[in-house]
XYZ file of C-alpha atoms in Angstrom:
443
model
C 0.000 0.000 0.000
C 1.401 3.355 -0.971
C 2.117 5.617 1.988
C 0.373 8.961 1.965
C 0.371 11.818 4.329
C -2.484 12.160 6.795
C -4.427 15.089 5.151
C -4.641 13.306 1.767
C -5.874 10.084 3.403
C -8.696 11.838 5.230
C -9.685 13.767 2.083
C -9.928 10.579 -0.059
C -11.820 8.795 2.647
C -14.445 11.535 2.917
C -14.825 11.732 -0.853
C -15.559 7.974 -1.185
C -18.137 8.118 1.620
C -19.928 10.987 -0.110
C -20.030 9.105 -3.422
C -21.560 6.026 -1.739
C -24.215 8.137 -0.036
C -25.124 9.847 -3.343
C -25.537 6.486 -5.102
C -27.862 5.249 -2.360
C -29.952 8.439 -2.521
C -30.323 8.036 -6.301
C -31.555 4.461 -5.911
C -34.109 5.480 -3.312
C -35.184 8.509 -5.371
C -36.155 6.532 -8.523
C -38.790 4.562 -6.612
C -36.867 1.448 -5.909
C -37.925 -0.879 -3.213
C -37.258 0.271 0.327
C -34.040 -0.833 1.935
C -34.438 -3.997 3.935
C -32.140 -5.641 6.456
C -30.010 -7.097 3.717
C -29.519 -3.697 2.144
C -28.553 -2.190 5.491
C -26.011 -4.986 6.041
C -24.477 -4.301 2.653
C -24.321 -0.603 3.467
C -22.603 -1.269 6.786
C -20.055 -3.508 5.068
C -19.371 -0.875 2.488
C -18.833 1.807 5.128
C -16.574 -0.467 7.195
C -14.530 -1.283 4.114
C -14.144 2.414 3.394
C -13.030 3.138 6.969
C -10.471 0.323 6.888
C -9.245 1.446 3.509
C -8.855 4.982 4.818
C -6.877 3.845 7.898
C -4.577 1.591 5.927
C -2.208 4.421 5.167
C -1.986 5.673 8.790
C 1.571 5.768 10.300
C 2.480 5.288 14.022
C 4.250 8.264 15.676
C 7.629 7.527 17.433
C 7.360 7.552 21.280
C 8.845 10.606 22.955
C 12.296 10.031 24.499
C 12.197 10.724 28.270
C 14.301 13.646 29.398
C 17.181 12.370 31.602
C 18.419 14.453 34.514
C 21.891 15.003 35.954
C 22.658 16.715 39.259
C 25.494 19.244 39.405
C 27.246 21.233 42.134
C 29.611 24.187 42.108
C 33.324 23.865 42.806
C 33.971 25.727 46.070
C 37.239 27.400 47.059
C 37.895 28.204 50.709
C 40.245 27.633 53.619
C 39.628 24.157 54.973
C 40.858 22.780 58.313
C 42.197 19.260 57.816
C 40.621 17.216 60.590
C 42.223 13.972 61.766
C 41.093 11.368 64.259
C 43.043 8.974 66.461
C 42.122 6.256 68.933
C 43.129 7.329 72.443
C 43.461 5.718 75.853
C 42.885 7.746 79.015
C 45.155 7.511 82.026
C 45.602 9.404 85.264
C 47.860 12.427 85.347
C 49.528 10.711 88.324
C 48.938 7.054 89.203
C 50.285 6.261 92.679
C 50.520 2.659 93.815
C 49.996 2.569 97.566
C 52.426 0.142 99.215
C 53.392 -0.183 102.877
C 56.921 0.592 104.048
C 56.843 -1.887 106.922
C 55.792 -5.477 107.393
C 52.748 -6.171 109.490
C 49.104 -7.131 109.678
C 46.315 -4.915 108.290
C 43.976 -4.087 111.175
C 41.836 -1.318 109.638
C 40.776 0.263 106.302
C 39.759 3.909 106.717
C 38.697 5.025 103.214
C 35.780 4.298 100.926
C 36.795 2.540 97.759
C 36.264 4.637 94.625
C 36.027 7.897 96.563
C 38.122 11.034 96.257
C 40.882 11.281 98.848
C 43.216 14.107 99.770
C 46.968 13.947 100.058
C 47.912 12.694 103.547
C 44.637 10.866 104.120
C 45.128 7.617 106.099
C 43.972 4.650 104.006
C 45.111 1.611 106.065
C 46.323 0.885 109.572
C 48.968 -1.766 110.242
C 49.283 -3.258 113.726
C 51.566 -0.732 115.503
C 52.402 -2.717 118.662
C 55.640 -4.328 117.452
C 56.896 -0.975 116.228
C 55.929 0.757 119.453
C 58.000 -1.807 121.331
C 60.979 -1.181 119.093
C 60.605 2.545 119.687
C 60.556 2.054 123.464
C 63.668 -0.100 123.235
C 65.408 2.545 121.178
C 64.550 5.206 123.706
C 66.035 3.037 126.455
C 69.217 2.637 124.470
C 69.405 6.399 124.114
C 69.128 6.778 127.869
C 71.835 4.183 128.397
C 74.141 5.885 125.937
C 73.563 9.255 127.556
C 74.463 7.778 130.973
C 77.689 6.374 129.580
C 78.435 9.744 128.024
C 77.943 11.442 131.374
C 80.386 9.010 133.090
C 83.082 9.556 130.496
C 82.649 13.302 130.794
C 83.172 13.055 134.581
C 86.327 10.948 134.052
C 87.767 13.541 131.744
C 86.980 16.371 134.143
C 88.587 14.478 137.066
C 91.730 13.290 135.306
C 92.582 16.489 133.488
C 94.088 18.404 136.537
C 95.770 15.248 137.800
C 97.522 14.750 134.520
C 98.777 18.339 134.623
C 100.274 17.740 138.085
C 101.753 14.453 136.825
C 99.810 12.590 139.455
C 98.553 10.149 136.790
C 99.937 9.103 133.466
C 99.025 11.162 130.434
C 97.868 8.012 128.652
C 95.075 7.564 131.182
C 93.726 11.009 130.372
C 93.930 10.223 126.682
C 91.863 7.051 127.226
C 89.253 9.033 129.114
C 88.973 11.528 126.306
C 88.540 8.778 123.664
C 85.908 7.051 125.798
C 83.989 10.335 126.036
C 84.022 10.761 122.288
C 82.806 7.179 121.798
C 80.001 7.777 124.257
C 78.901 10.858 122.287
C 78.805 8.772 119.082
C 76.811 6.053 120.841
C 74.255 8.632 121.913
C 73.846 9.823 118.344
C 73.466 6.235 117.092
C 70.868 5.522 119.729
C 68.985 8.679 118.807
C 69.026 7.596 115.143
C 67.536 4.259 116.180
C 64.794 6.145 117.978
C 64.096 8.207 114.879
C 63.958 5.083 112.698
C 61.654 3.362 115.167
C 59.446 6.475 115.203
C 59.258 6.452 111.362
C 58.366 2.762 111.310
C 55.636 3.420 113.828
C 54.295 6.243 111.631
C 54.486 3.969 108.587
C 51.876 1.743 110.172
C 49.448 4.470 109.040
C 49.462 4.062 105.251
C 48.595 7.442 103.684
C 47.754 8.741 100.210
C 50.553 10.654 98.545
C 48.385 12.566 96.040
C 44.898 13.992 95.661
C 42.839 11.641 93.534
C 40.433 8.751 93.200
C 41.264 5.769 95.417
C 40.826 2.372 93.838
C 39.526 -0.904 95.181
C 41.603 -2.366 98.012
C 43.798 -5.282 96.996
C 44.097 -6.658 100.542
C 41.727 -7.490 103.344
C 41.830 -6.847 107.070
C 44.091 -9.424 108.709
C 46.383 -9.873 105.719
C 50.110 -9.842 106.337
C 51.657 -7.226 104.059
C 55.219 -6.165 103.274
C 56.842 -3.386 101.241
C 56.243 -5.299 97.968
C 52.484 -5.593 98.519
C 50.209 -3.234 96.546
C 47.391 -2.167 98.823
C 45.500 0.047 96.344
C 46.063 2.816 93.762
C 45.229 6.508 93.792
C 44.942 8.359 90.470
C 44.994 12.093 89.958
C 42.378 12.599 87.234
C 42.040 16.392 87.065
C 43.499 16.966 84.552
C 43.585 13.574 82.878
C 45.956 12.385 80.161
C 45.036 10.895 76.784
C 47.581 8.774 74.929
C 47.474 8.188 71.177
C 49.929 7.306 68.428
C 50.731 8.960 65.112
C 52.750 7.598 62.219
C 56.369 8.492 61.708
C 55.403 10.482 58.595
C 52.912 12.560 60.584
C 55.492 13.188 63.268
C 58.050 14.411 60.715
C 55.426 16.778 59.275
C 54.601 18.315 62.667
C 57.935 17.765 64.470
C 58.808 21.462 64.747
C 55.507 22.369 66.403
C 55.522 19.325 68.677
C 59.052 19.942 69.916
C 58.406 23.668 70.420
C 55.364 22.940 72.579
C 57.263 20.295 74.546
C 59.612 22.978 75.930
C 56.700 24.931 77.443
C 55.151 24.204 80.798
C 51.684 24.849 79.319
C 51.711 24.464 75.490
C 49.590 27.085 73.745
C 50.436 26.775 70.053
C 48.853 23.400 69.410
C 45.349 22.765 68.066
C 42.531 22.036 70.522
C 41.535 18.394 70.810
C 37.993 17.035 70.947
C 37.319 13.804 72.791
C 34.586 11.559 71.385
C 33.473 9.084 74.020
C 32.448 5.459 73.546
C 28.752 6.356 73.269
C 29.434 8.865 70.478
C 29.008 11.961 72.637
C 31.586 14.745 72.575
C 33.281 15.668 75.849
C 32.484 19.342 76.570
C 36.027 20.404 77.515
C 38.811 20.832 74.958
C 42.219 19.234 75.393
C 45.745 20.482 74.725
C 48.819 18.639 73.529
C 51.567 18.040 76.073
C 54.470 16.066 74.667
C 55.735 13.347 72.371
C 57.465 10.199 73.549
C 61.250 10.009 73.323
C 61.339 7.331 70.629
C 59.480 5.765 67.699
C 58.183 2.266 68.301
C 60.294 0.088 66.014
C 57.593 -2.601 65.820
C 54.765 -0.287 64.670
C 56.595 2.716 63.201
C 54.537 5.106 65.347
C 55.301 7.541 68.138
C 53.144 8.143 71.194
C 51.649 11.597 71.808
C 50.199 12.800 75.111
C 47.521 15.439 75.589
C 45.479 16.436 78.633
C 41.835 17.321 79.300
C 40.289 19.215 82.226
C 38.219 16.880 84.359
C 36.656 18.984 87.135
C 33.834 16.543 87.857
C 36.069 13.447 87.705
C 33.859 12.237 84.863
C 36.717 10.728 82.887
C 38.531 7.759 84.398
C 41.790 5.982 83.582
C 41.415 3.118 81.131
C 38.627 4.669 79.075
C 38.864 4.576 75.283
C 37.827 7.365 72.969
C 38.572 9.066 69.685
C 40.517 12.298 69.511
C 39.681 14.807 66.799
C 41.805 17.823 65.903
C 42.669 20.038 62.957
C 46.472 20.258 63.039
C 46.641 22.251 59.792
C 44.506 24.479 57.545
C 44.591 24.090 53.755
C 44.468 27.587 52.287
C 42.356 28.140 49.153
C 41.420 24.481 48.760
C 39.065 23.401 45.953
C 36.138 21.300 47.190
C 33.782 19.057 45.228
C 31.226 16.540 46.529
C 32.617 13.046 46.904
C 29.825 11.746 44.637
C 31.201 13.875 41.799
C 34.551 12.055 41.778
C 34.878 8.726 39.967
C 37.878 6.427 40.211
C 39.249 4.548 37.213
C 42.348 2.371 37.556
C 43.821 4.474 40.329
C 43.085 7.840 38.709
C 40.278 10.224 39.623
C 37.969 12.075 37.233
C 35.128 14.596 37.330
C 32.585 15.589 34.676
C 32.538 19.374 34.224
C 29.649 21.266 32.589
C 31.024 24.246 30.659
C 29.391 27.593 29.960
C 28.156 26.258 26.580
C 26.526 23.265 28.326
C 29.229 20.999 26.985
C 30.325 18.202 29.328
C 33.992 17.260 29.521
C 35.720 14.590 31.599
C 38.760 15.933 33.453
C 41.409 14.190 35.528
C 41.971 15.539 39.041
C 44.241 14.711 41.960
C 42.188 13.769 45.006
C 43.340 14.944 48.421
C 41.853 14.804 51.907
C 38.152 14.254 52.547
C 36.266 16.876 54.522
C 32.864 15.528 55.524
C 30.908 14.888 52.293
C 33.392 16.971 50.295
C 36.695 16.082 48.680
C 39.689 18.344 48.198
C 40.916 18.152 44.589
C 43.943 19.653 42.891
C 44.060 20.606 39.208
C 41.474 20.012 36.491
C 38.790 22.348 37.841
C 38.411 25.997 38.766
C 36.306 27.725 41.422
C 32.678 28.184 40.378
C 32.644 25.483 37.682
C 29.780 22.985 37.666
C 30.550 19.299 38.174
C 28.114 16.417 37.687
C 27.129 14.782 40.975
C 24.472 12.280 39.786
C 23.906 10.810 36.338
C 27.604 10.559 35.588
C 27.032 7.424 33.477
C 25.001 9.506 31.011
C 27.820 11.888 30.116
C 30.762 9.648 29.243
C 33.122 11.433 26.938
C 32.345 14.968 25.734
C 28.614 15.616 25.436
C 26.623 18.775 24.866
C 23.503 19.332 26.922
C 21.224 20.803 24.222
C 18.165 21.318 26.383
C 18.794 22.276 29.995
C 16.347 22.719 32.857
C 17.604 23.773 36.269
C 15.855 22.548 39.393
C 17.014 24.207 42.647
C 17.000 21.845 45.568
C 16.044 23.225 48.990
C 19.009 23.649 51.311
C 19.331 21.045 53.999
C 22.094 19.781 56.215
C 22.059 16.196 55.066
C 24.223 17.146 52.105
C 26.743 18.745 54.436
C 27.827 20.993 51.552
C 30.172 23.873 52.197
C 29.360 27.065 50.308
C 31.986 29.735 49.542
C 31.044 31.666 52.686
C 31.667 28.637 54.848
C 28.004 27.930 55.642
C 26.611 24.456 55.426
C 23.851 23.972 52.897
C 23.181 22.691 49.401
C 24.260 24.307 46.170
C 23.199 21.417 43.941
C 21.132 21.886 40.755
C 19.591 19.440 38.334
C 20.286 19.682 34.618
C 17.674 17.970 32.423
C 19.258 17.178 29.058
C 18.047 15.613 25.847
C 19.572 15.177 22.447
C 23.155 14.060 22.219
C 23.209 12.232 25.589
C 23.307 8.539 24.640
C 20.491 6.286 25.790
C 21.859 3.090 27.363
C 19.627 0.076 26.821
C 20.074 -3.350 28.256
C 20.202 -6.259 25.810
């Protein structure tokens, strides 16, 4: 059947219908028999044939191609703090192991375990009776030595004039003088024994050496303890230390600042540290760096760093784990793109850039640090250029977006996008394109 355009088909169809109607009117006008059922059936068949004949040349229109959409975002340039995180372990600023200095039996515990104790607070009592007896014995020895000293002094006083008159030998006076000196030394030795016995008696009262939190007692009443026995521990937790490790490369990068701060009693040049606790909450007080360890661990290639946090309520305790977050450096004039805009191919990174003429080009970039949902890139893009965030598979190679529609998305914080002024929001748009963007169909 020869194809015709739609106006000609409808014109021929109407003309044939008119001719059929005129023939029927002529037959009825010359007095022929009235049309019966058979005649009506023939007429219906004729009309149906004409309709089918008229629709035979009708062509089907091609379905409209749906308009695909791609999402774009602007390349942002701003100063970006490079935030790093480390796993940290908390420990007391001072951890004092409480050990007795004498051997004896524990007869009393005078502190509440887990409570805060002051320096000098008595924690345990050791049976003092043996040490009191030693002290009494030492005092008696002092008295005995003093009596001997008094006798030798009298001998010297008596024999000195006799020796001058040659009534006695000079050697006897010399012996008296030496005996007096020995008696003086014996008195001093006896007094030292008294002092030692007094100290041992005082050591039966085991005291805390620092202000801090006292731990659980490691001994019970009635236990025999000696100077090697650990009774308990007291930790000074305000401030409290946090230990973490950095790689040797990181240490080399920040060595000058770390060593400069280490010479100060209170470092002030370092970045503030945030402590993220095990439940995900952020500790309200900021920490400061204190020092770096003296050596790099040869087994791990890392060096230990120490920082401290105020702990006025004793909320933090030794042994806790957490994550430290800090921004040790600020990248000036960094270029930021959303992470979704960057694609990786065989170790290289690429972005699709929409030019001013709506032409899409694929450019290679060097990916740097990640900042939230954004990625720092170097080279390949300029501030203010538009990069494709979604629909990247539709713009492989260079493509021109011939028909563009922009849909502004409402700003919300879930994107976490950084605008040029540093505010968080969304600067994404949607570009609807049709034409030269290839349509991918599955086999």
